[in-house]
Short mmCIF file of C-alpha atoms in Angstrom, two decimals:
data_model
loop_
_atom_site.label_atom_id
_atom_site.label_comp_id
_atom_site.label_asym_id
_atom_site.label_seq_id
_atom_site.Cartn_x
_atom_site.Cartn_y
_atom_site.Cartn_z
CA UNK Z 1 0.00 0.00 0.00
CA UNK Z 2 2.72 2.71 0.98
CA UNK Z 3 4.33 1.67 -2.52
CA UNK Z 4 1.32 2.86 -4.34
CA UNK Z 5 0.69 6.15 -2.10
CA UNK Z 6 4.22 7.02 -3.13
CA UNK Z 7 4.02 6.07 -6.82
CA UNK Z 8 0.36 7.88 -6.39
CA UNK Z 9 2.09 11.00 -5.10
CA UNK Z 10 5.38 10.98 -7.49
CA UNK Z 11 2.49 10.81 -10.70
CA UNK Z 12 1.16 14.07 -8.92
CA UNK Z 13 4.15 16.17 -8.29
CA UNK Z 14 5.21 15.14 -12.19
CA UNK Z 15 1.61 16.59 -13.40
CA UNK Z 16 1.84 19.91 -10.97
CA UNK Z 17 5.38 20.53 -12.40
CA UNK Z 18 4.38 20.35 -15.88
CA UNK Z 19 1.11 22.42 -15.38
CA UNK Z 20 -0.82 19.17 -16.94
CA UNK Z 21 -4.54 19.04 -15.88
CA UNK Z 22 -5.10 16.05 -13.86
CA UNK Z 23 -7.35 13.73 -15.03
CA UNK Z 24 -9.94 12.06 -12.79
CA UNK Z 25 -9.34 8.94 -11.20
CA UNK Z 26 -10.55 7.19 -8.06
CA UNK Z 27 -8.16 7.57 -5.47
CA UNK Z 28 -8.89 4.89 -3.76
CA UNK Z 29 -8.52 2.23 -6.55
CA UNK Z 30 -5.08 2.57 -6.21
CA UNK Z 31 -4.57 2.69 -2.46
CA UNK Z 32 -6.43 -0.21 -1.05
CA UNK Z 33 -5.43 -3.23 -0.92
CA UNK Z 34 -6.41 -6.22 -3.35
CA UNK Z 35 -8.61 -8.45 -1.43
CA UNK Z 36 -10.72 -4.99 -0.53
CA UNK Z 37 -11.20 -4.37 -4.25
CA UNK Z 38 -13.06 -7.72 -3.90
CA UNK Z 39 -16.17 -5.61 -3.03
CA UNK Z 40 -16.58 -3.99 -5.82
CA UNK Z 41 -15.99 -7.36 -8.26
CA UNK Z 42 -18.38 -8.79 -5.60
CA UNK Z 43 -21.07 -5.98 -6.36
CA UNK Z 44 -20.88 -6.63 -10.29
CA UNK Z 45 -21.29 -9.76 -9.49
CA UNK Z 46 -24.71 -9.36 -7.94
CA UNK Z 47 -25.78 -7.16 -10.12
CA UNK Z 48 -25.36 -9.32 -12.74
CA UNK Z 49 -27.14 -12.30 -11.00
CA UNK Z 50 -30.10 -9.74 -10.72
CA UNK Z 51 -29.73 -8.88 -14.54
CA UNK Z 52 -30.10 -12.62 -15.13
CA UNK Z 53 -32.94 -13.19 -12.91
CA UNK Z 54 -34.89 -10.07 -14.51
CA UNK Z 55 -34.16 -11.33 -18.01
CA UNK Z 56 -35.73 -14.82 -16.81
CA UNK Z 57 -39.15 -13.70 -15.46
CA UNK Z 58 -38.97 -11.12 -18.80
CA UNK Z 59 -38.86 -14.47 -21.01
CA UNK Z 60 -41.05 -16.30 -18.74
CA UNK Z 61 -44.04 -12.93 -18.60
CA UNK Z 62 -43.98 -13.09 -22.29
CA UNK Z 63 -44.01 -17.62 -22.86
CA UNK Z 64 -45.04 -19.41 -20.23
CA UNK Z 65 -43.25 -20.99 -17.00
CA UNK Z 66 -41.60 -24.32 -17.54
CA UNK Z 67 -39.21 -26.69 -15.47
CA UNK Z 68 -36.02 -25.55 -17.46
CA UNK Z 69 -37.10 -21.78 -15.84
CA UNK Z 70 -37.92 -23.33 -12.32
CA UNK Z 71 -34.39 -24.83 -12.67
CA UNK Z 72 -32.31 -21.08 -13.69
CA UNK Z 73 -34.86 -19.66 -10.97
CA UNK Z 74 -33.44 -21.69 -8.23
CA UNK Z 75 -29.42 -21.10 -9.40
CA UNK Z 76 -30.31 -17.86 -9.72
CA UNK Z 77 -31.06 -17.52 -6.04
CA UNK Z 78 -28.45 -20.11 -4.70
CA UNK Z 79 -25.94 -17.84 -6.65
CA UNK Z 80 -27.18 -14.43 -5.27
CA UNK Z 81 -27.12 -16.17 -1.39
CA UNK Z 82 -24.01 -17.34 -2.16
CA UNK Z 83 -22.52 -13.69 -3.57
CA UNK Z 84 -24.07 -11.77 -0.58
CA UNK Z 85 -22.76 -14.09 2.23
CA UNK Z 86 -19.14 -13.40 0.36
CA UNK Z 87 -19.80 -9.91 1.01
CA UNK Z 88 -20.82 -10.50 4.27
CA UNK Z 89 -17.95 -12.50 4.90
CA UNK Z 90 -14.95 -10.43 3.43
CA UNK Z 91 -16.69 -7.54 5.11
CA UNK Z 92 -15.92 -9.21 8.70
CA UNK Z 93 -12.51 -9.90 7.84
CA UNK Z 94 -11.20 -6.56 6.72
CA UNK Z 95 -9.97 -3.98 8.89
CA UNK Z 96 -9.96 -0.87 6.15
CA UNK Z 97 -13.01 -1.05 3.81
CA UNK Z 98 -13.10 0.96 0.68
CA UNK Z 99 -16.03 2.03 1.24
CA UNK Z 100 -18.07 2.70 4.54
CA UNK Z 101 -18.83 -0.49 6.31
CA UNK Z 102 -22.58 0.36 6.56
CA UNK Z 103 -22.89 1.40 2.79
CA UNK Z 104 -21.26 -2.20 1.71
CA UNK Z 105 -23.82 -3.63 4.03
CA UNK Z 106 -26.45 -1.67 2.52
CA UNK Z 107 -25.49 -2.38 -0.96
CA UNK Z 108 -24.91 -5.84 0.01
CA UNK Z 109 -28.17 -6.43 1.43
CA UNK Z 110 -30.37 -4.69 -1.26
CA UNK Z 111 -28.51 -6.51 -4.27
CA UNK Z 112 -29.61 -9.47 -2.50
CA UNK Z 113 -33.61 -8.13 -2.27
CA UNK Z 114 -34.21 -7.35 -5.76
CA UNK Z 115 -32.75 -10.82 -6.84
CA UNK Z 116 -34.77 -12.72 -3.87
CA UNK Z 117 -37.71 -10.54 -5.21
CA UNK Z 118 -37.42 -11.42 -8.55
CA UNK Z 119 -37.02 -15.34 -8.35
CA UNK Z 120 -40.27 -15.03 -5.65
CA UNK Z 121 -42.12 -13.74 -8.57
CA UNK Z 122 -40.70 -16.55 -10.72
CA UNK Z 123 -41.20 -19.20 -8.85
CA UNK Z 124 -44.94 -18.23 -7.47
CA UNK Z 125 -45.83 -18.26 -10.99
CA UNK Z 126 -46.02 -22.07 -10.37
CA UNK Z 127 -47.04 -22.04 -7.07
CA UNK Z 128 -50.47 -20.04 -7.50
CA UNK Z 129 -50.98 -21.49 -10.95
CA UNK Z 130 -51.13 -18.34 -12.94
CA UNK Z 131 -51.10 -18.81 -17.13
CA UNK Z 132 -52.49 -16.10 -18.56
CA UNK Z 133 -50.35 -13.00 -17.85
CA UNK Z 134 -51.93 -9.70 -17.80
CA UNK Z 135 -50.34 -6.34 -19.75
CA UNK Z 136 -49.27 -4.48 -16.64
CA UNK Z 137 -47.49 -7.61 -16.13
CA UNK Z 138 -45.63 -7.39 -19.18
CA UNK Z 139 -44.95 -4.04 -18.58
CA UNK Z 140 -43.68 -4.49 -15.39
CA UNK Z 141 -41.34 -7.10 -16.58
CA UNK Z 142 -40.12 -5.52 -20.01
CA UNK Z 143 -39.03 -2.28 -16.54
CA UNK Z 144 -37.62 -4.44 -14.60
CA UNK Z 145 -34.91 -5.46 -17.08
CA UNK Z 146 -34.16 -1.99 -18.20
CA UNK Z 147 -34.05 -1.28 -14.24
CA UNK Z 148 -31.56 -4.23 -14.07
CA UNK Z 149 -29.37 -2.98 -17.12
CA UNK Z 150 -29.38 0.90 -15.34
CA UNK Z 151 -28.17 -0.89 -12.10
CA UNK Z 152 -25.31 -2.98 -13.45
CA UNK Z 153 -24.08 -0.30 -15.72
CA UNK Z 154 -24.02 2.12 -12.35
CA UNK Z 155 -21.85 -0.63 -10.63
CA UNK Z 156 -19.37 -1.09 -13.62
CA UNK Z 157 -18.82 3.04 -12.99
CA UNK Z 158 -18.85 2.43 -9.77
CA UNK Z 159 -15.80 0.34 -9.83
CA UNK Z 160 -13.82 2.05 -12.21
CA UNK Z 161 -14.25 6.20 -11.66
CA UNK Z 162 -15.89 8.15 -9.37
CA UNK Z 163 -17.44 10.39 -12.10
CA UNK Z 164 -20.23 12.31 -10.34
CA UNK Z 165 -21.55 13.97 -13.32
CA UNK Z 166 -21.85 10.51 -14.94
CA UNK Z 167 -23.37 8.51 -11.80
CA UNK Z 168 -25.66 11.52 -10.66
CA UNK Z 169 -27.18 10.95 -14.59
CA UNK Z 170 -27.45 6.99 -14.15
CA UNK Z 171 -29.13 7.81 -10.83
CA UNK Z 172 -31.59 10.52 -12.31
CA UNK Z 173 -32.30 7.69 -14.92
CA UNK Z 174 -33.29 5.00 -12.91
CA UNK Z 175 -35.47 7.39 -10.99
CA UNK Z 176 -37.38 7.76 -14.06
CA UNK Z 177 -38.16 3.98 -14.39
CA UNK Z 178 -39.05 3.75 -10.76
CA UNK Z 179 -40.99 6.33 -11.23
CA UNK Z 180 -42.58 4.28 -14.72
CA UNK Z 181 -42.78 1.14 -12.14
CA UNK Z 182 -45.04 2.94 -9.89
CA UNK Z 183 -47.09 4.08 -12.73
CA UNK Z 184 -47.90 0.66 -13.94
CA UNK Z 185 -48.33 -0.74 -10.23
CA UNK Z 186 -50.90 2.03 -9.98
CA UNK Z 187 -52.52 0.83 -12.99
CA UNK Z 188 -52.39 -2.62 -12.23
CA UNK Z 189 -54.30 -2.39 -8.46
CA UNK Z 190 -56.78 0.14 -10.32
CA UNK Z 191 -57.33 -3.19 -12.65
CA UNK Z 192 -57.42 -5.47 -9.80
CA UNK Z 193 -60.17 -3.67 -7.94
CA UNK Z 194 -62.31 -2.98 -11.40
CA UNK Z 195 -64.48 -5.64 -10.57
CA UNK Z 196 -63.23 -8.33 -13.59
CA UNK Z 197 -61.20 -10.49 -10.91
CA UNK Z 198 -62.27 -12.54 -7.96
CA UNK Z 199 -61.04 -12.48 -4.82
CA UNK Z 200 -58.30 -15.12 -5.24
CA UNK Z 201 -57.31 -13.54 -8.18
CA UNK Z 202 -57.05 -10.19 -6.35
CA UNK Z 203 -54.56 -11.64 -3.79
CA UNK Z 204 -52.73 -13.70 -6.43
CA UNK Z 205 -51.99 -10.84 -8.97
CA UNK Z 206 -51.51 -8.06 -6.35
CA UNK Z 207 -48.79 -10.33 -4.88
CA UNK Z 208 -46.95 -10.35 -7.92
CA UNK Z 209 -47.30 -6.93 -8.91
CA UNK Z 210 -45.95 -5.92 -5.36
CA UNK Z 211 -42.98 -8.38 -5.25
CA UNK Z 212 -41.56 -6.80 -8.65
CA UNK Z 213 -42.85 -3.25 -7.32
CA UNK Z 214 -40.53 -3.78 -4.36
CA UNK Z 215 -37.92 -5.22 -6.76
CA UNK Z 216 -37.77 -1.51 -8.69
CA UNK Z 217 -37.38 0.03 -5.62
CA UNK Z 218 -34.72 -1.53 -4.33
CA UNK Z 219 -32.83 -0.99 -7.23
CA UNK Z 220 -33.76 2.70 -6.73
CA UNK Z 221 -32.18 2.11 -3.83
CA UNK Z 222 -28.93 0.99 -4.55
CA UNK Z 223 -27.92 4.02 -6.91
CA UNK Z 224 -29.19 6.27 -4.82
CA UNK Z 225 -26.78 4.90 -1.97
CA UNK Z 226 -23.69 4.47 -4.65
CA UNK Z 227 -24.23 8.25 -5.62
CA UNK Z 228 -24.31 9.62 -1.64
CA UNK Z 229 -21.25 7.41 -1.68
CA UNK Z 230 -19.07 9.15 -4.28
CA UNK Z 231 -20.53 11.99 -3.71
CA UNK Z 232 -18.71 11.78 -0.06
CA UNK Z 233 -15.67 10.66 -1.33
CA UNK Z 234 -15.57 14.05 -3.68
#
């Protein structure tokens, strides 16, 4: 570490010398030690498990659920435990974190929620025996993966440069989608209570709608936490 803080500095005093503009870079990518760059590759990681997962109810919203999608559902969600106990457990091992403890945590944990979200919605596809899929579902699912694309491409910065400008526009971005999530979720319940559905319908549909509902927002979530983050660090 005190060999790259004094290559860090050297690379500075050659740039102030020669009047050069500086350009940007993330300080702390090139202090910290390896195995705390680990939570960053661990955050892409989960990211793209949730990418995955959103991709898979997409394709299963607009065919129909089979046993080869039961089957991704289930890795899907043994890989995102698996990633987020990793986190967990490098995050009890290191003494210097990157990153506030409490904001890896946070990340951590809410990566984890919008994957356990999504394979919920999967999987009760089966269990409350639902085949005919309704529009706001297909809307909701066509968001969710442009929700999941926003989020990993806000990690990948996220990793690499602290760009504010750049992360505070992701963020504003998938704001906007939340935003179209909780349009369609209000159109869906308006649906729901119309007078078309039964009762076990209600509860059936309105499940679903509020597990990927929850999903959006906790993708909201995490950019919103990785821009107070750099914005801190600036």
């Amino acid at each position: 570490v005190l060999t790259n803080i004094i290559f860090m500095l050297e690379c500075i005093l050659v740039y102030l010398i020669h009047g050069v503009k500086m350009p940007k870079f993330n300080l702390l990518s090139y202090i910290m030690p390896v195995e705390d760059k680990l939570f960053f590759s661990f955050f892409q990681n989960a990211a793209s498990i949730c990418q995955k997962s959103a991709n898979l109810y997409n394709e299963i919203i607009h065919n129909h659920f089979n046993e080869d999608h039961k089957e991704l559902a289930l890795k899907y969600k043994k890989k995102g435990k698996l990633t987020y106990r990793a986190i967990l457990k490098q995050l009890n091992k290191s003494f210097i974190t990157p990153i506030e403890r409490e904001d890896i945590q946070i990340i951590a944990s809410q990566l984890n929620k919008i994957n356990k979200k999504i394979i919920k919605a999967c999987l009760n596809l089966e269990v409350y025996r639902i085949n005919s899929y309704t529009e706001e579902m297909k809307e909701q699912a066509f968001n969710l993966v442009l929700a999941a694309e926003k989020l990993n491409v806000m990690i990948q910065k996220f990793k690499k440069v602290s760009d504010v400008k750049e992360i505070t526009a992701l963020n504003i971005e998938m704001k906007e989608i939340e935003s179209k999530g909780d349009e369609i979720h209000r159109r869906a319940m308006a649906s729901l209570f119309s007078g078309q559905y039964d009762a076990v319908e209600i509860i059936k549909f309105r499940d679903m709608y509020k597990e990927i509902e929850t999903a959006f927002d906790a993708c909201f979530y995490v950019t919103d936490t990785i821009l107070n983050v750099v914005l801190k660090q600036n």
